[in-house]
PDB file of C-alpha atoms and ligand atoms in Angstrom:
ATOM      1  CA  UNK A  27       0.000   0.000   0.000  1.00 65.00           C
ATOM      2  CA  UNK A  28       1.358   3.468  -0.757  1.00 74.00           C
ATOM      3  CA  UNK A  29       0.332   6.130   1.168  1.00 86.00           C
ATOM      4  CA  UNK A  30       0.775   9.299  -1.066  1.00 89.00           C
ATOM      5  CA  UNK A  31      -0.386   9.558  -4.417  1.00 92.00           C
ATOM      6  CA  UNK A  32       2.645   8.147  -6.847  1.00 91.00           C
ATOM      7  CA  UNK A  33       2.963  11.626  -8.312  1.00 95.00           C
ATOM      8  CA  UNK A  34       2.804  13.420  -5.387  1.00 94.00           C
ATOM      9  CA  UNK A  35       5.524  11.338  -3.982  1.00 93.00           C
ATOM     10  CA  UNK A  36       7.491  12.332  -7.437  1.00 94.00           C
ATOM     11  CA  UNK A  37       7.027  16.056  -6.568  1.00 96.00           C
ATOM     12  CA  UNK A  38       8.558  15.585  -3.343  1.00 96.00           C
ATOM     13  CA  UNK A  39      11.291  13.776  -4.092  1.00 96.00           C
ATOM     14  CA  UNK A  40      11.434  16.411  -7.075  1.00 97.00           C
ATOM     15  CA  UNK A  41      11.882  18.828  -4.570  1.00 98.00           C
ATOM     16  CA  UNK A  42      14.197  17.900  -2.314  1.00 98.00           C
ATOM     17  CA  UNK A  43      17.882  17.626  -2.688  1.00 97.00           C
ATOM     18  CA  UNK A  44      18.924  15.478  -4.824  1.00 97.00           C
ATOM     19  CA  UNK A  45      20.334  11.968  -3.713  1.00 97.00           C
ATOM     20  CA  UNK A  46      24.115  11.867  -3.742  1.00 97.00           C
ATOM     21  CA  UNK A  47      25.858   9.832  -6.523  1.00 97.00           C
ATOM     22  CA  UNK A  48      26.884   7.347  -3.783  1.00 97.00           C
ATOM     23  CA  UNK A  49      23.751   6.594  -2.492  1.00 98.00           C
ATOM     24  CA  UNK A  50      22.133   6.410  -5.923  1.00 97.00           C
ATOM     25  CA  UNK A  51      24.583   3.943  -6.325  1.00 97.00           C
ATOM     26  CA  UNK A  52      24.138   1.882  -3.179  1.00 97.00           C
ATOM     27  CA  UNK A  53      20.527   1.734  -4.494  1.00 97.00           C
ATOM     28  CA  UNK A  54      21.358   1.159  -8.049  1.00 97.00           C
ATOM     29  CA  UNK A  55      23.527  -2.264  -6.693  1.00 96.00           C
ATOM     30  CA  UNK A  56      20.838  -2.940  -4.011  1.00 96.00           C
ATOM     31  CA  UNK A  57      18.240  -3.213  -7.047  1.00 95.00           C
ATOM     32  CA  UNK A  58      20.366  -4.764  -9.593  1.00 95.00           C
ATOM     33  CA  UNK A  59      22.022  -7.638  -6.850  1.00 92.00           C
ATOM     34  CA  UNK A  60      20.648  -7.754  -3.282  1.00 90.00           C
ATOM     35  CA  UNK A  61      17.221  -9.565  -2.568  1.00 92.00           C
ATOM     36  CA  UNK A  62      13.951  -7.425  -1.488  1.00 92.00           C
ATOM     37  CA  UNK A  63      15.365  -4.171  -2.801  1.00 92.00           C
ATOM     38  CA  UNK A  64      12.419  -2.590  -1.235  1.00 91.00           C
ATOM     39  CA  UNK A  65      14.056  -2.701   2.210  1.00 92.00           C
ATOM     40  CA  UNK A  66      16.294   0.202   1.287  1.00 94.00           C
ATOM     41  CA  UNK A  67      15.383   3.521   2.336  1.00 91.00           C
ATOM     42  CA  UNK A  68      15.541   5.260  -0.274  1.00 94.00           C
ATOM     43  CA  UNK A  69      15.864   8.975  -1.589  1.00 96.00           C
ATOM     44  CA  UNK A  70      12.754  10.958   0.420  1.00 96.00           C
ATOM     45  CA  UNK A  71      13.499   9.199   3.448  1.00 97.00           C
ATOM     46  CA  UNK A  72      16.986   8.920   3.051  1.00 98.00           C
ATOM     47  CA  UNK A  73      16.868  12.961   3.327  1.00 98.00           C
ATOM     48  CA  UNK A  74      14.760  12.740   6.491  1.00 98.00           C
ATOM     49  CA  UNK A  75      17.502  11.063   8.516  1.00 98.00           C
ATOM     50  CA  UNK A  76      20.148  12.851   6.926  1.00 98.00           C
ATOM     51  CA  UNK A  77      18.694  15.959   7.902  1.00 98.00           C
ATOM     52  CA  UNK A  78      17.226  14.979  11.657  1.00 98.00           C
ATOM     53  CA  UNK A  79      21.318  13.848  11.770  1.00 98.00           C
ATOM     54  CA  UNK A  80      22.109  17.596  10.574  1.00 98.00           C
ATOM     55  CA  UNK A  81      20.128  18.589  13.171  1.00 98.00           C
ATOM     56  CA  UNK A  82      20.301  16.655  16.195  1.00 98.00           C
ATOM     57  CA  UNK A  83      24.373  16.444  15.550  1.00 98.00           C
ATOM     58  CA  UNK A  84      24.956  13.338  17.343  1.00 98.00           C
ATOM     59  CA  UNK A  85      28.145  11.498  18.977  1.00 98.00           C
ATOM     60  CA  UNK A  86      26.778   8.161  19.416  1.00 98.00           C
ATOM     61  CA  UNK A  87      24.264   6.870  17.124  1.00 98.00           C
ATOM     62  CA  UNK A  88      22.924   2.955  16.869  1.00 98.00           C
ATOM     63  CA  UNK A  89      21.899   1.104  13.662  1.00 98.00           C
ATOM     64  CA  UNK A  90      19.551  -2.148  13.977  1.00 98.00           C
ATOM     65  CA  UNK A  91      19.383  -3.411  10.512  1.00 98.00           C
ATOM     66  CA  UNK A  92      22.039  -2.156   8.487  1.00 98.00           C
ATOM     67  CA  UNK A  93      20.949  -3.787   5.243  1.00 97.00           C
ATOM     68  CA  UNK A  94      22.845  -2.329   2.399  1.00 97.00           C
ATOM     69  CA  UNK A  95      24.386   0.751   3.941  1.00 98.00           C
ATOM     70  CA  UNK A  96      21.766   3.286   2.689  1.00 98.00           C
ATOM     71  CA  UNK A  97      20.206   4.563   5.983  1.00 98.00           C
ATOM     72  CA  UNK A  98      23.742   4.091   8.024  1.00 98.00           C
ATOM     73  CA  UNK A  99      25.574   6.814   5.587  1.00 98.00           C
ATOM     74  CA  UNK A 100      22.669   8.840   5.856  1.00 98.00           C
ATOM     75  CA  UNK A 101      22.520   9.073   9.879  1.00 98.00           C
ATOM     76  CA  UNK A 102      25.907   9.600   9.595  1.00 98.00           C
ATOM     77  CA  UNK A 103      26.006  12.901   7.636  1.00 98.00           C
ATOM     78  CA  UNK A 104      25.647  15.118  10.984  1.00 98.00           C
ATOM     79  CA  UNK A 105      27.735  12.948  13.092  1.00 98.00           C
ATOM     80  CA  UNK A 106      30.066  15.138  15.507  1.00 98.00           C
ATOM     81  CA  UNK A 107      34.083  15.354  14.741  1.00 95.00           C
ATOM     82  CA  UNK A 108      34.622  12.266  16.325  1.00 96.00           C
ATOM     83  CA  UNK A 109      31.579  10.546  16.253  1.00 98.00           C
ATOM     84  CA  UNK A 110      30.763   7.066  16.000  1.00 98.00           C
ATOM     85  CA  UNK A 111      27.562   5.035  14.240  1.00 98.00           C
ATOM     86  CA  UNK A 112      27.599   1.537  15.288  1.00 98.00           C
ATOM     87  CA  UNK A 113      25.328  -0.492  12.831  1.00 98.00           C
ATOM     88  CA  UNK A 114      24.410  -4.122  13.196  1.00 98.00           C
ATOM     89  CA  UNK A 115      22.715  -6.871  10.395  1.00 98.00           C
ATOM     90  CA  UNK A 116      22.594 -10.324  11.013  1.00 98.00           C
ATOM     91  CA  UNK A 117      23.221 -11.056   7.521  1.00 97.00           C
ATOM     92  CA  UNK A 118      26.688 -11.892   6.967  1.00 97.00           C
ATOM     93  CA  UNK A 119      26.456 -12.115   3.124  1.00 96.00           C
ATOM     94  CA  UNK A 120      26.011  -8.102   2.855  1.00 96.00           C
ATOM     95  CA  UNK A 121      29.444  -7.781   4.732  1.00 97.00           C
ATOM     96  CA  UNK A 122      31.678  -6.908   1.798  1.00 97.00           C
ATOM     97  CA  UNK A 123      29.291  -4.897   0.107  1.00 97.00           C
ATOM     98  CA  UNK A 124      28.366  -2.646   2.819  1.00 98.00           C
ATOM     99  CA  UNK A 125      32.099  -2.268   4.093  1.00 98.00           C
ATOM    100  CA  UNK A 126      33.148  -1.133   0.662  1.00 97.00           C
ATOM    101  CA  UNK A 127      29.760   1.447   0.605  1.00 98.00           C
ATOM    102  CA  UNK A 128      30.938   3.059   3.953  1.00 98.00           C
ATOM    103  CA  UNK A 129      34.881   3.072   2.259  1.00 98.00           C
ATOM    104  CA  UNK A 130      33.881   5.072  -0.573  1.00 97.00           C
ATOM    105  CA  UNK A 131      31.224   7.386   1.646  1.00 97.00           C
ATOM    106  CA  UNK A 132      34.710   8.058   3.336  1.00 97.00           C
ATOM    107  CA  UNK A 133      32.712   6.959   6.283  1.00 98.00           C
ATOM    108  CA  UNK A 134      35.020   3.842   7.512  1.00 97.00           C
ATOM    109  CA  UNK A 135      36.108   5.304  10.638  1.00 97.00           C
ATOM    110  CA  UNK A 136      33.482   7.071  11.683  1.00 98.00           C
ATOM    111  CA  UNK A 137      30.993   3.963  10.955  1.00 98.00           C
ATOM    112  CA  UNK A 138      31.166   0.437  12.816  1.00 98.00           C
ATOM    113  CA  UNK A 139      29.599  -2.470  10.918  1.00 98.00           C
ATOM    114  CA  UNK A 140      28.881  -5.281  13.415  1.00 98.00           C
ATOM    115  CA  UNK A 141      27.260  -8.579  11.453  1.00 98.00           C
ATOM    116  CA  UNK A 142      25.406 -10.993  13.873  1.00 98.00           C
ATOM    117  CA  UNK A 143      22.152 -11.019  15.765  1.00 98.00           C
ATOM    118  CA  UNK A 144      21.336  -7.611  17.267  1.00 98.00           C
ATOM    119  CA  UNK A 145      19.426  -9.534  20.073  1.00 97.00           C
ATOM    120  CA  UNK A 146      22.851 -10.896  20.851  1.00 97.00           C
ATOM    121  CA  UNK A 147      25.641  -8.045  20.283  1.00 97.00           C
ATOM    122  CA  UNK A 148      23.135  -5.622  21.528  1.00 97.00           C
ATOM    123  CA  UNK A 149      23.871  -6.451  25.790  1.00 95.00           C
ATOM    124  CA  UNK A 150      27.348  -6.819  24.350  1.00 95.00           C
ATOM    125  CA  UNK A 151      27.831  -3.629  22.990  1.00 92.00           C
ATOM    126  CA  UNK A 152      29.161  -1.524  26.032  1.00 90.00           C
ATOM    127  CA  UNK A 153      27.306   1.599  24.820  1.00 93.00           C
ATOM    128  CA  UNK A 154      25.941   4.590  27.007  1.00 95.00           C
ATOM    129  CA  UNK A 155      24.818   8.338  26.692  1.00 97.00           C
ATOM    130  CA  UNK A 156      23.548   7.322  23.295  1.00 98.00           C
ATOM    131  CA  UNK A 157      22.128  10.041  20.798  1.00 98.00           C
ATOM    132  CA  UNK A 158      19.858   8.265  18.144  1.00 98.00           C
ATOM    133  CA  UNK A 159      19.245   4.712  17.484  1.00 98.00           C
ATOM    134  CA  UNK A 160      17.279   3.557  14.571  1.00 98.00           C
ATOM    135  CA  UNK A 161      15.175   0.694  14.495  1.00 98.00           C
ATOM    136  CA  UNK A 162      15.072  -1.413  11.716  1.00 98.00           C
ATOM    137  CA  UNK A 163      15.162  -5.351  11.659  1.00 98.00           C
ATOM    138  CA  UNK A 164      13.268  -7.729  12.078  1.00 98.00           C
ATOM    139  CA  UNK A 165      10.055  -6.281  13.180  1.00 98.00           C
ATOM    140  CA  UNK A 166       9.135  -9.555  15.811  1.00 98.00           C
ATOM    141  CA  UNK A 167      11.747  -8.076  17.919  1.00 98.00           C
ATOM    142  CA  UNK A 168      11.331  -4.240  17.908  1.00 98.00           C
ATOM    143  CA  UNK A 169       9.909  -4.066  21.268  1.00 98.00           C
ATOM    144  CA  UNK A 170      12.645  -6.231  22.662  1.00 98.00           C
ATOM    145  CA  UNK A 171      15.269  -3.722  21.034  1.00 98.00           C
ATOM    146  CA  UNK A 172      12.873  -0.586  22.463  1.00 98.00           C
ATOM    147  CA  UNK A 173      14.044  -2.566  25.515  1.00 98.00           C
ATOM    148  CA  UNK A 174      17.270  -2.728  25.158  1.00 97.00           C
ATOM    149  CA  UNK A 175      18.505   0.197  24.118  1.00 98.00           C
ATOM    150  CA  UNK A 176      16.041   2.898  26.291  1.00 97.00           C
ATOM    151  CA  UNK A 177      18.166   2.812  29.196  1.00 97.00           C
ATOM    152  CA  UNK A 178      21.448   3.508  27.551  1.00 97.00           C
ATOM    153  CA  UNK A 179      19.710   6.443  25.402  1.00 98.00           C
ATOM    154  CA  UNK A 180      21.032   9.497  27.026  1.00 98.00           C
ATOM    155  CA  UNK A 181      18.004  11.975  28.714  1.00 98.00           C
ATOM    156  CA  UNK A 182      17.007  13.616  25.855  1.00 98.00           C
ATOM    157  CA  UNK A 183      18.111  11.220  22.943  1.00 98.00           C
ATOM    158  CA  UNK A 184      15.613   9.702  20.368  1.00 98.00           C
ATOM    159  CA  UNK A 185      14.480   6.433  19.205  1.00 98.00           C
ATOM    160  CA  UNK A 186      13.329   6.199  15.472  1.00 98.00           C
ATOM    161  CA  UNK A 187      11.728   2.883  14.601  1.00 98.00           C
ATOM    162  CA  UNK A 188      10.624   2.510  10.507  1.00 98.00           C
ATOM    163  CA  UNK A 189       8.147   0.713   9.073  1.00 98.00           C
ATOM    164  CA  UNK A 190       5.764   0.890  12.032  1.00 98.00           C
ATOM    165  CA  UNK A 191       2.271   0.812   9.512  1.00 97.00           C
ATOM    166  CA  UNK A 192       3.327  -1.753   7.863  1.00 97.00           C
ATOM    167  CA  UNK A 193       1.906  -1.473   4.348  1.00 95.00           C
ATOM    168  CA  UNK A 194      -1.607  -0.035   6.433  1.00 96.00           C
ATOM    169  CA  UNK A 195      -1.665  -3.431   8.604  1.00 97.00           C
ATOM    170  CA  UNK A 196      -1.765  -2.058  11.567  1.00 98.00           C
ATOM    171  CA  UNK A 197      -5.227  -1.025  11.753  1.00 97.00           C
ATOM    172  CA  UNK A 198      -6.708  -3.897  10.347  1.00 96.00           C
ATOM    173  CA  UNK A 199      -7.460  -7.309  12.296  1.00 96.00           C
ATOM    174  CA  UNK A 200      -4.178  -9.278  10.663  1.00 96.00           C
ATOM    175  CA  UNK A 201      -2.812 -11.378  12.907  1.00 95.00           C
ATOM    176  CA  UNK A 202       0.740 -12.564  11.355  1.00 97.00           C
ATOM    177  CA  UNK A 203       3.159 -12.512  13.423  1.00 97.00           C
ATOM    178  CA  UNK A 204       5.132  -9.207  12.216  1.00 98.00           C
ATOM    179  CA  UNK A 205       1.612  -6.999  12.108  1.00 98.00           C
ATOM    180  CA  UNK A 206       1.061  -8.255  16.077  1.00 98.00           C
ATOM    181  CA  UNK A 207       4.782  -7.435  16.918  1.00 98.00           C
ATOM    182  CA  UNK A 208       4.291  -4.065  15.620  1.00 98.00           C
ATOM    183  CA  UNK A 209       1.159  -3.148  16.742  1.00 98.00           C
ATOM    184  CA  UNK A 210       2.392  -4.151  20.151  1.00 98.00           C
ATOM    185  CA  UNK A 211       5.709  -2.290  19.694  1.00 98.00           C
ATOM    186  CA  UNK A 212       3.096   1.075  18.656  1.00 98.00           C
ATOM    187  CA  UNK A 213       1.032   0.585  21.703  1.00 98.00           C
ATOM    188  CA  UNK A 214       3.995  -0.012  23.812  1.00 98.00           C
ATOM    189  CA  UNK A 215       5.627   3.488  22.737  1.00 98.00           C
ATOM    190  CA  UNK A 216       2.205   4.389  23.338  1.00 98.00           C
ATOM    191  CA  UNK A 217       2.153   3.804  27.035  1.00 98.00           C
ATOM    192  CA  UNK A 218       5.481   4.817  27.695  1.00 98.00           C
ATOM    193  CA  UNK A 219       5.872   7.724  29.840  1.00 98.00           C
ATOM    194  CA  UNK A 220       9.767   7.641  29.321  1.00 98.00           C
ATOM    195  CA  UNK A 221       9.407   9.217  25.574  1.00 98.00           C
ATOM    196  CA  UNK A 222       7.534  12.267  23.758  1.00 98.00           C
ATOM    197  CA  UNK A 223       6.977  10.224  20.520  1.00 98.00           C
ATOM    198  CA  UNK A 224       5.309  11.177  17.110  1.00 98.00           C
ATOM    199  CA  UNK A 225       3.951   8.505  14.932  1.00 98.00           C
ATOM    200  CA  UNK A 226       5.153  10.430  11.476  1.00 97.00           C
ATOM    201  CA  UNK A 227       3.134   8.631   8.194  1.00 95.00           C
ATOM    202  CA  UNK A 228       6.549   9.150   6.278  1.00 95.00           C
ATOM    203  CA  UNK A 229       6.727   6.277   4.057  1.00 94.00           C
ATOM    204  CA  UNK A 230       5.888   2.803   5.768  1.00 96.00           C
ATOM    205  CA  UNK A 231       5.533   5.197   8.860  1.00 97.00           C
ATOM    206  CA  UNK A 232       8.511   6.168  11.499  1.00 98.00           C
ATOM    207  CA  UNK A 233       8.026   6.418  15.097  1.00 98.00           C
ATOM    208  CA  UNK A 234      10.101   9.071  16.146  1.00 98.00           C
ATOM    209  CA  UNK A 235      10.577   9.144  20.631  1.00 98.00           C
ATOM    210  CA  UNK A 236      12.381  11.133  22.282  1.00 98.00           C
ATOM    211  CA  UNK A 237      13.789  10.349  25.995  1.00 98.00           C
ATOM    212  CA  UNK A 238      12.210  12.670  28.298  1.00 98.00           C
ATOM    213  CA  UNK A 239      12.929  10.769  31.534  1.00 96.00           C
TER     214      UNK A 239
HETATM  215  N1  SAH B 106      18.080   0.273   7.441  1.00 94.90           N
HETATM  216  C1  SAH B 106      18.158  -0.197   6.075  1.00 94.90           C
HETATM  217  C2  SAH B 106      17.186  -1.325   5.784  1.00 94.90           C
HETATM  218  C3  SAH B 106      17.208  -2.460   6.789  1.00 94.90           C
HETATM  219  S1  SAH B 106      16.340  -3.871   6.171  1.00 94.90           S
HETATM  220  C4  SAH B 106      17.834   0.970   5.149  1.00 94.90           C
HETATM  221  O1  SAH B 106      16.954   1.747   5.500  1.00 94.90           O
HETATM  222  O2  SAH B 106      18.434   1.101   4.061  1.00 94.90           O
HETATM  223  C5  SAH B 106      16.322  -4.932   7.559  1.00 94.90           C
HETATM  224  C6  SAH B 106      17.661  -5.586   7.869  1.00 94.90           C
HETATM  225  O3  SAH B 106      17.540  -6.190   9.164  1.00 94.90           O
HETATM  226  C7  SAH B 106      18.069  -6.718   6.900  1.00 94.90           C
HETATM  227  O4  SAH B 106      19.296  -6.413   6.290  1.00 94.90           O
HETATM  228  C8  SAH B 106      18.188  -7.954   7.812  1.00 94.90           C
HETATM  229  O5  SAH B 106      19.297  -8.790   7.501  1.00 94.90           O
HETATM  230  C9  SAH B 106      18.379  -7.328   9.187  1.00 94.90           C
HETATM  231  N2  SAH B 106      17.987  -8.187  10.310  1.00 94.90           N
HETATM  232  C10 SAH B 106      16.904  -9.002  10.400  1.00 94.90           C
HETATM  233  N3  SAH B 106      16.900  -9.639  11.585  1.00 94.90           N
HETATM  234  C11 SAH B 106      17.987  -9.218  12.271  1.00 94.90           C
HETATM  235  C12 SAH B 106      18.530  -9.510  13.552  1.00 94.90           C
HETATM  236  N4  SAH B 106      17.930 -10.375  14.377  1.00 94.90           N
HETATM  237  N5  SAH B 106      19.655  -8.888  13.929  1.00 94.90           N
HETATM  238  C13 SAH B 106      20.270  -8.003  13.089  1.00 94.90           C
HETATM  239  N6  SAH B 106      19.802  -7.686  11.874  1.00 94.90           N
HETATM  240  C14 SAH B 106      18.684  -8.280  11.458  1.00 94.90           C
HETATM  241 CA1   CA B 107      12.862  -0.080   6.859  1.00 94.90          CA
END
């Protein structure tokens, strides 16, 4: 289901700076060589997090679901001096692929590519005073990822979590697993009195928190 008209979306993306020959590369490959192309970001939303990275200019910044690179590069256009993205995938394969993307972003030392299961390397990953973390991956576990990263989210700090309509699933009575797991990750946010959070109907929909206590 897409939620703006097809040429609206084209105006938008029409007017708003244009996508950077990298990353119209890294979707170009993605496309032409990487299974469920749709995954990627892409250019409108691509901006977005480039520009809330522009804005928020953050130190620390956590990546579930790394994919191809697309979104990591752009949450890393406003990181600080010496700022660090860690970004995690649990699919080995893309490893290669995704270094060489960050190499020729000139992004290799400023972004950390870790492959395994973020349910595993997330406890390991000795991380505090965080300043953005985007949610991503598989969507059975976003509220157990909600879960783990809140506490090390500095006061103030944001969680953005994507594809939280799901193609328009969410408000009707599916009940496969990934729609439930979202829903309840939604509701969850919801009820939170930790975050001020904004359910923003960019795209597949991006919950955007923020850490208030
Ligand atoms: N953020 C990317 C798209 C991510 S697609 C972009 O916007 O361009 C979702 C990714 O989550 C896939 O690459 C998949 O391999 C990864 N993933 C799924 N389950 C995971 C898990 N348990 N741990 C880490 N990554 C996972
Ligand atoms: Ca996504």
């Amino acid at each position: 289901m897409e939620f703006i008209d097809t040429a609206l979306l084209a105006y938008c993306e029409q007017h708003s700076t244009e996508e950077s020959a990298l990353l119209k590369f890294v979707s170009r490959e993605t496309h032409a060589k990487v299974l469920m192309p749709r995954m990627l970001s892409g250019h409108l939303q691509g901006n977005f997090l480039a520009m809330l990275s522009l804005m928020l200019r953050p130190r620390l910044v956590v990546e579930i679901g790394t994919y191809t690179g697309y979104s990591a590069i752009c949450l890393a256009q406003g990181l600080q001096e010496n700022g660090k993205l860690h970004t995690i995938d649990i699919n080995e394969e893309l490893g290669t692929f995704v270094r060489n993307n960050f190499e020729k972003a000139n992004l290799q030392d400023k972004i950390q590519l870790h492959l395994g299961n973020a349910m595993d390397l997330l406890p390991q990953l000795a991380l505090q005073d965080i300043d953005l973390v985007f949610i991503d991956a598989d969507k059975k576990n976003y509220s157990h990822y909600y879960d783990l990263v809140i506490d090390k989210v500095r006061i103030g700090g944001w969680i953005i979590a994507d594809n939280v309509l799901w193609s328009g699933k969410v408000i009707t009575d599916a009940n496969d697993k990934d729609t439930v797991a979202i829903k309840a990750f939604n509701d969850k946010v919801q009820a939170d009195e930790r975050v001020f959070n904004t359910l923003l109907p960019l795209r597949d929909g991006l919950m955007i928190c923020q850490r208030i206590k």
